[in-house]
Coordinates of N, CA, C and O in Angstrom, one line a residue:
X1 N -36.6 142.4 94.0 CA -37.2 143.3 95.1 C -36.2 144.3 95.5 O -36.5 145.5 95.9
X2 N -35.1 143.9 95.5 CA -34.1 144.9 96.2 C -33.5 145.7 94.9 O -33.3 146.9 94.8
X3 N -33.2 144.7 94.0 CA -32.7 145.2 93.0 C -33.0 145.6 91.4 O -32.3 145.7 90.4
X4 N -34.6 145.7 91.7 CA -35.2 146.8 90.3 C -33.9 148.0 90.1 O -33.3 148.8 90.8
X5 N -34.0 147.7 88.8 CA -33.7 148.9 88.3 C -31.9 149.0 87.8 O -31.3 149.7 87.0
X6 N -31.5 147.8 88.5 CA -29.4 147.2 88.1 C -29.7 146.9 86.8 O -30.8 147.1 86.3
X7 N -29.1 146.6 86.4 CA -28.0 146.2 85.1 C -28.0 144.5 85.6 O -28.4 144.4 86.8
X8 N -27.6 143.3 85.1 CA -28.0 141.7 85.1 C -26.7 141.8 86.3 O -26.9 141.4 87.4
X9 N -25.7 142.2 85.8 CA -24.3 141.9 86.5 C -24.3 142.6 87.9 O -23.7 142.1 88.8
X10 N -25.0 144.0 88.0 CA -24.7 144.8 88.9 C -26.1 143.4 90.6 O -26.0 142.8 91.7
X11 N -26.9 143.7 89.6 CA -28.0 142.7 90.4 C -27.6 141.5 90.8 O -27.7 141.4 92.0
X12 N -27.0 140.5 90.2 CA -25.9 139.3 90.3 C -25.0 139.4 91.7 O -25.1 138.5 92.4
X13 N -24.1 140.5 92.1 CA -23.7 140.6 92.4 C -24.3 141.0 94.3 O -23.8 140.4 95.3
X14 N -25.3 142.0 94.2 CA -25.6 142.5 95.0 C -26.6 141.5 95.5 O -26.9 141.9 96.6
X15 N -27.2 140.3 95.1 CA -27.7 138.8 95.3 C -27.2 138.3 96.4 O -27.6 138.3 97.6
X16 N -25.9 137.8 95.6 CA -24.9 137.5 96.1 C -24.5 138.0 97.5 O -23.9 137.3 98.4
X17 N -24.7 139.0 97.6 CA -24.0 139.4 99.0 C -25.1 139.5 100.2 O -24.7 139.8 101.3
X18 N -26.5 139.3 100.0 CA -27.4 139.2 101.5 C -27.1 138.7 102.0 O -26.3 137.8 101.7
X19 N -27.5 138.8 103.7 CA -27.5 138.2 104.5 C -28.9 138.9 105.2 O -29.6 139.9 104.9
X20 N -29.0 137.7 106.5 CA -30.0 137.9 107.0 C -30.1 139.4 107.8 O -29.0 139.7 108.2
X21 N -31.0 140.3 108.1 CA -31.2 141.3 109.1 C -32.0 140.8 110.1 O -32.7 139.8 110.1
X22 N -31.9 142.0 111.3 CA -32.8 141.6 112.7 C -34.2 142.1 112.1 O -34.2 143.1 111.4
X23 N -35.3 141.5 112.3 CA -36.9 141.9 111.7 C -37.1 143.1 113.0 O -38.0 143.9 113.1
X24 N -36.2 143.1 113.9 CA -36.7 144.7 115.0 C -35.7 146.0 113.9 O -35.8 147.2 114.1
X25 N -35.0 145.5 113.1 CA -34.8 146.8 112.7 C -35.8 148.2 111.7 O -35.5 149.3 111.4
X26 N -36.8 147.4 111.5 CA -37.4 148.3 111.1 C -38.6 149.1 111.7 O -39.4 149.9 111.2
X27 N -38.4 148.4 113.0 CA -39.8 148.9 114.3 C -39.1 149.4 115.2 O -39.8 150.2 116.0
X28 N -38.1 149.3 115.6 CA -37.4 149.9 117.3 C -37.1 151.2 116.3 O -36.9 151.5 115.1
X29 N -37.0 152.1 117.7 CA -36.9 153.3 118.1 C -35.1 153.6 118.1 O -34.4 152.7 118.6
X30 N -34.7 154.2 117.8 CA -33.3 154.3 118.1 C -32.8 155.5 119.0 O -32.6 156.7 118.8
X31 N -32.6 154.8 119.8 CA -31.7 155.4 121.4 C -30.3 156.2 121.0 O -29.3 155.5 120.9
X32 N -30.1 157.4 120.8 CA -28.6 157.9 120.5 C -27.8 158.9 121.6 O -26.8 159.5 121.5
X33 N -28.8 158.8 122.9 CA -28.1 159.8 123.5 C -26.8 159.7 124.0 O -26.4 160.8 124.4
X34 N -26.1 158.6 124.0 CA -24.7 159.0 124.6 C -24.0 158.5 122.9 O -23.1 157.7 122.8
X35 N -24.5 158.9 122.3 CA -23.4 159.1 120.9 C -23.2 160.4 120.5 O -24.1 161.1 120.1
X36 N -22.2 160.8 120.4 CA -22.0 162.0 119.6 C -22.8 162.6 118.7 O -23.1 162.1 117.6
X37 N -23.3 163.7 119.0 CA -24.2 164.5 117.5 C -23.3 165.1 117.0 O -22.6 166.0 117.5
X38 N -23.3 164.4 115.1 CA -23.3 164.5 114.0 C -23.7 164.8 113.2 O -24.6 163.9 113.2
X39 N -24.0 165.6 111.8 CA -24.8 165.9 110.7 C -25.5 164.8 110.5 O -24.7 163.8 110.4
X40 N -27.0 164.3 110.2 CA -27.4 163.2 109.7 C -27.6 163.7 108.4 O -27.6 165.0 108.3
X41 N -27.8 162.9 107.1 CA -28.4 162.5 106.2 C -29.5 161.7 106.2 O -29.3 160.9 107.1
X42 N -30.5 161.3 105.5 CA -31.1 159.9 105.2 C -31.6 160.2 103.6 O -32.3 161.0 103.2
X43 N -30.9 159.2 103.1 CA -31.2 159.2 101.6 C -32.8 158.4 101.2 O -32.8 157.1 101.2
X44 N -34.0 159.1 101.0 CA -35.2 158.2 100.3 C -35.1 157.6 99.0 O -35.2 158.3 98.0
X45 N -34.9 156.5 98.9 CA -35.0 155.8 97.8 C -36.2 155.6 96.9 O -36.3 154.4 96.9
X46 N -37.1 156.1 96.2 CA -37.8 156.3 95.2 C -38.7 155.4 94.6 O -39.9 155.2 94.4
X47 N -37.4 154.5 94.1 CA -38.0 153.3 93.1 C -37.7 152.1 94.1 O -37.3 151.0 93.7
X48 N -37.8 152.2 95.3 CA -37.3 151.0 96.2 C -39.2 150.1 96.6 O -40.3 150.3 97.1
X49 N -38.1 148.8 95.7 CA -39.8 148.1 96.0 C -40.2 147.3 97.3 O -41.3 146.7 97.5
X50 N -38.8 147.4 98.3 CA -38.8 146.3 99.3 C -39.3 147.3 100.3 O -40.0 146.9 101.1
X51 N -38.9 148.9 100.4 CA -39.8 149.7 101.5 C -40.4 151.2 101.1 O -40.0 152.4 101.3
X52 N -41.2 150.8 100.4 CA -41.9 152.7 100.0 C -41.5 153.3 100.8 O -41.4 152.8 102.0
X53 N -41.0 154.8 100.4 CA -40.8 155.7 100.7 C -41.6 156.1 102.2 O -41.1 156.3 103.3
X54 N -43.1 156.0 101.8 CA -43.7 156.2 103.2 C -43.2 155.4 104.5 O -43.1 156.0 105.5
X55 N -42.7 154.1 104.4 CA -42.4 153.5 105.2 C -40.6 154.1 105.8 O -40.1 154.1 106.9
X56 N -40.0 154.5 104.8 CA -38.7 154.8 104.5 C -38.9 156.1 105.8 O -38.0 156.5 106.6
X57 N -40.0 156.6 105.7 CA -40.2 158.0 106.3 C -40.5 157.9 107.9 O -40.1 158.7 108.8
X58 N -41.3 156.6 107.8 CA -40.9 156.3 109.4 C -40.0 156.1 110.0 O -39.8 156.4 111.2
X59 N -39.4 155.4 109.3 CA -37.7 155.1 110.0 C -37.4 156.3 109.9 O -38.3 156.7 110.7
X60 N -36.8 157.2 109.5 CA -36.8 158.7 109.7 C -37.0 159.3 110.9 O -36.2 159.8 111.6
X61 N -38.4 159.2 111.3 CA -39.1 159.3 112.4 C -38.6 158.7 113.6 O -38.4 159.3 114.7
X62 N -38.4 157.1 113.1 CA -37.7 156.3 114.4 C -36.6 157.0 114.5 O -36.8 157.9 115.4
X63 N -35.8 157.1 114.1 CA -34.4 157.3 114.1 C -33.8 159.1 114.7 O -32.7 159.4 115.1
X64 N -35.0 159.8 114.6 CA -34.6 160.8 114.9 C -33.8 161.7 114.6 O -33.0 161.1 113.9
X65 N -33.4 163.1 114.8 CA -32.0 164.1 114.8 C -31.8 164.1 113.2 O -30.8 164.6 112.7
X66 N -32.6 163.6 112.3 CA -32.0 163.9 110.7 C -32.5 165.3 110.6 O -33.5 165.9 110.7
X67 N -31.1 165.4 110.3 CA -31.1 166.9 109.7 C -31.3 166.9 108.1 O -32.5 167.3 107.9
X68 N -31.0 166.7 107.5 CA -31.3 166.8 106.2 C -32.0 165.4 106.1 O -31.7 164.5 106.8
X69 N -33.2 165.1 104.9 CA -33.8 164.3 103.6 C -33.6 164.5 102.3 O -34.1 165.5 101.9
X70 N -32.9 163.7 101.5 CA -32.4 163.5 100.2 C -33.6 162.2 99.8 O -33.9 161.3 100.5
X71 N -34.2 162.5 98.3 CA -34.9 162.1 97.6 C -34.2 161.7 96.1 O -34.2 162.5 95.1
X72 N -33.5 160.3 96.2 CA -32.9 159.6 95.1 C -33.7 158.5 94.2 O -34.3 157.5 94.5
X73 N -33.5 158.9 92.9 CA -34.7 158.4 91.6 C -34.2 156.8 91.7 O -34.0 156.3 90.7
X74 N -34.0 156.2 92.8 CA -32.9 154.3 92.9 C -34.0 154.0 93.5 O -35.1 154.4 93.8
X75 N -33.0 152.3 93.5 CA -34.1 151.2 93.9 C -33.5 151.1 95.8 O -32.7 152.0 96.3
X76 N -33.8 150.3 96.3 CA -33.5 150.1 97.7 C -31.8 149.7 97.8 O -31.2 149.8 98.8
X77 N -31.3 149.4 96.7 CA -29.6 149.5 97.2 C -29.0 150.7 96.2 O -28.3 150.5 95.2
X78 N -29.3 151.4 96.4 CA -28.9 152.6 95.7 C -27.5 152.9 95.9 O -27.0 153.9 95.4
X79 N -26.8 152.1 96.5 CA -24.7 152.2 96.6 C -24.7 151.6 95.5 O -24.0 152.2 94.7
X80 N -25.3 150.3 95.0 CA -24.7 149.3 94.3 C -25.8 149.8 92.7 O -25.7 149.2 91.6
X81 N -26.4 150.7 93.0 CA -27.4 151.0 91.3 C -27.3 152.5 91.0 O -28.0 153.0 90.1
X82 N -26.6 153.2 91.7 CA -25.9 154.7 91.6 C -25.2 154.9 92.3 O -25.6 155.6 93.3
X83 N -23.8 154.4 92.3 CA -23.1 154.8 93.2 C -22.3 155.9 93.4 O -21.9 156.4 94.5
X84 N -22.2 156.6 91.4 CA -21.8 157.8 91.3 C -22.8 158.9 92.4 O -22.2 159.7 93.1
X85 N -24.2 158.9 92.4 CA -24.7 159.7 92.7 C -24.8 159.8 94.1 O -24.8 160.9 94.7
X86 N -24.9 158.4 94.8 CA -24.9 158.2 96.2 C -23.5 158.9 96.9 O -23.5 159.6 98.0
X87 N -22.3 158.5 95.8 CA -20.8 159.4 96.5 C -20.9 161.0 96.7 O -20.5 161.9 97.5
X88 N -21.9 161.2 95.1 CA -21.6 162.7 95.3 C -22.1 163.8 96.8 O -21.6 164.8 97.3
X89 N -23.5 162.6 97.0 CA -24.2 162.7 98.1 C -23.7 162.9 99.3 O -24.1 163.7 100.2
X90 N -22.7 161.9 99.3 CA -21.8 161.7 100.8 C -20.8 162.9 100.7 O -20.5 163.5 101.7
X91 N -20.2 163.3 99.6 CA -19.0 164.2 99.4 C -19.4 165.6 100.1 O -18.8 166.2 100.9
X92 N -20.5 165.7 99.4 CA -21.4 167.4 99.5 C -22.0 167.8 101.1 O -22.2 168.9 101.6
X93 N -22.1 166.2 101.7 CA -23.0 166.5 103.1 C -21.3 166.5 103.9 O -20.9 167.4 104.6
X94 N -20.7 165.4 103.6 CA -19.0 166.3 104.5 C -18.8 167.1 103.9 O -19.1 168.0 104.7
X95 N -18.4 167.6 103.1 CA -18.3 169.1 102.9 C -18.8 170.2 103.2 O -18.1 171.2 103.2
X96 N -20.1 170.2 103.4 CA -20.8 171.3 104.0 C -20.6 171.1 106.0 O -20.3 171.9 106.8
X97 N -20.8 169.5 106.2 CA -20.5 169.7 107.5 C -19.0 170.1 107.9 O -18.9 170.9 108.8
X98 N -17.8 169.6 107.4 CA -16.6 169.5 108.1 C -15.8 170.6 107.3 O -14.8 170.8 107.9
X99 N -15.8 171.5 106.0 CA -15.4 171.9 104.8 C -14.6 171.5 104.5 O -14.0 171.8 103.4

């Protein structure tokens, strides 16, 4: 579920590493006002079979202030099943924000 789309070893590993989350994280609202505004990203994961995109899109919604949406051809752990593409991701959005 998390891990369509790895390689046996990459999937193995990323298994391996769950742990439990809070079930309010994907329904609460997220409160940011005494945090610093920062550039947001949120990367949509594509082939992710644990939260369709549409759902992916509400959190979005919850979460507020995203400035940019990125649309990635991955499964739901997309660090551990592209991580080349996910870095270039991270490189390009500090660079444009901080040069």
């Amino acid at each position: 579920m998390f891990t369509n789309g790895m390689d046996r070893a990459t999937r193995e590993r990323a298994l391996s590493e769950l742990v439990p989350d809070s079930t309010g994280l994907s329904a609460e609202a997220v409160y940011r006002r005494r945090l610093p505004r920062v550039p947001t990203t949120y990367v949509v994961t594509l082939q992710d079979h644990s939260l369709r995109p549409s759902a992916q899109r509400q959190f979005i919604d919850n979460l507020g202030h995203v400035d940019e949406v990125v649309e990635l051809d991955a499964c739901h752990n997309a660090m551990q099943s592209h991580p080349i593409e996910v870095a270039r991701l991270i490189i390009e959005r500090m660079t444009l924000a901080f040069g």
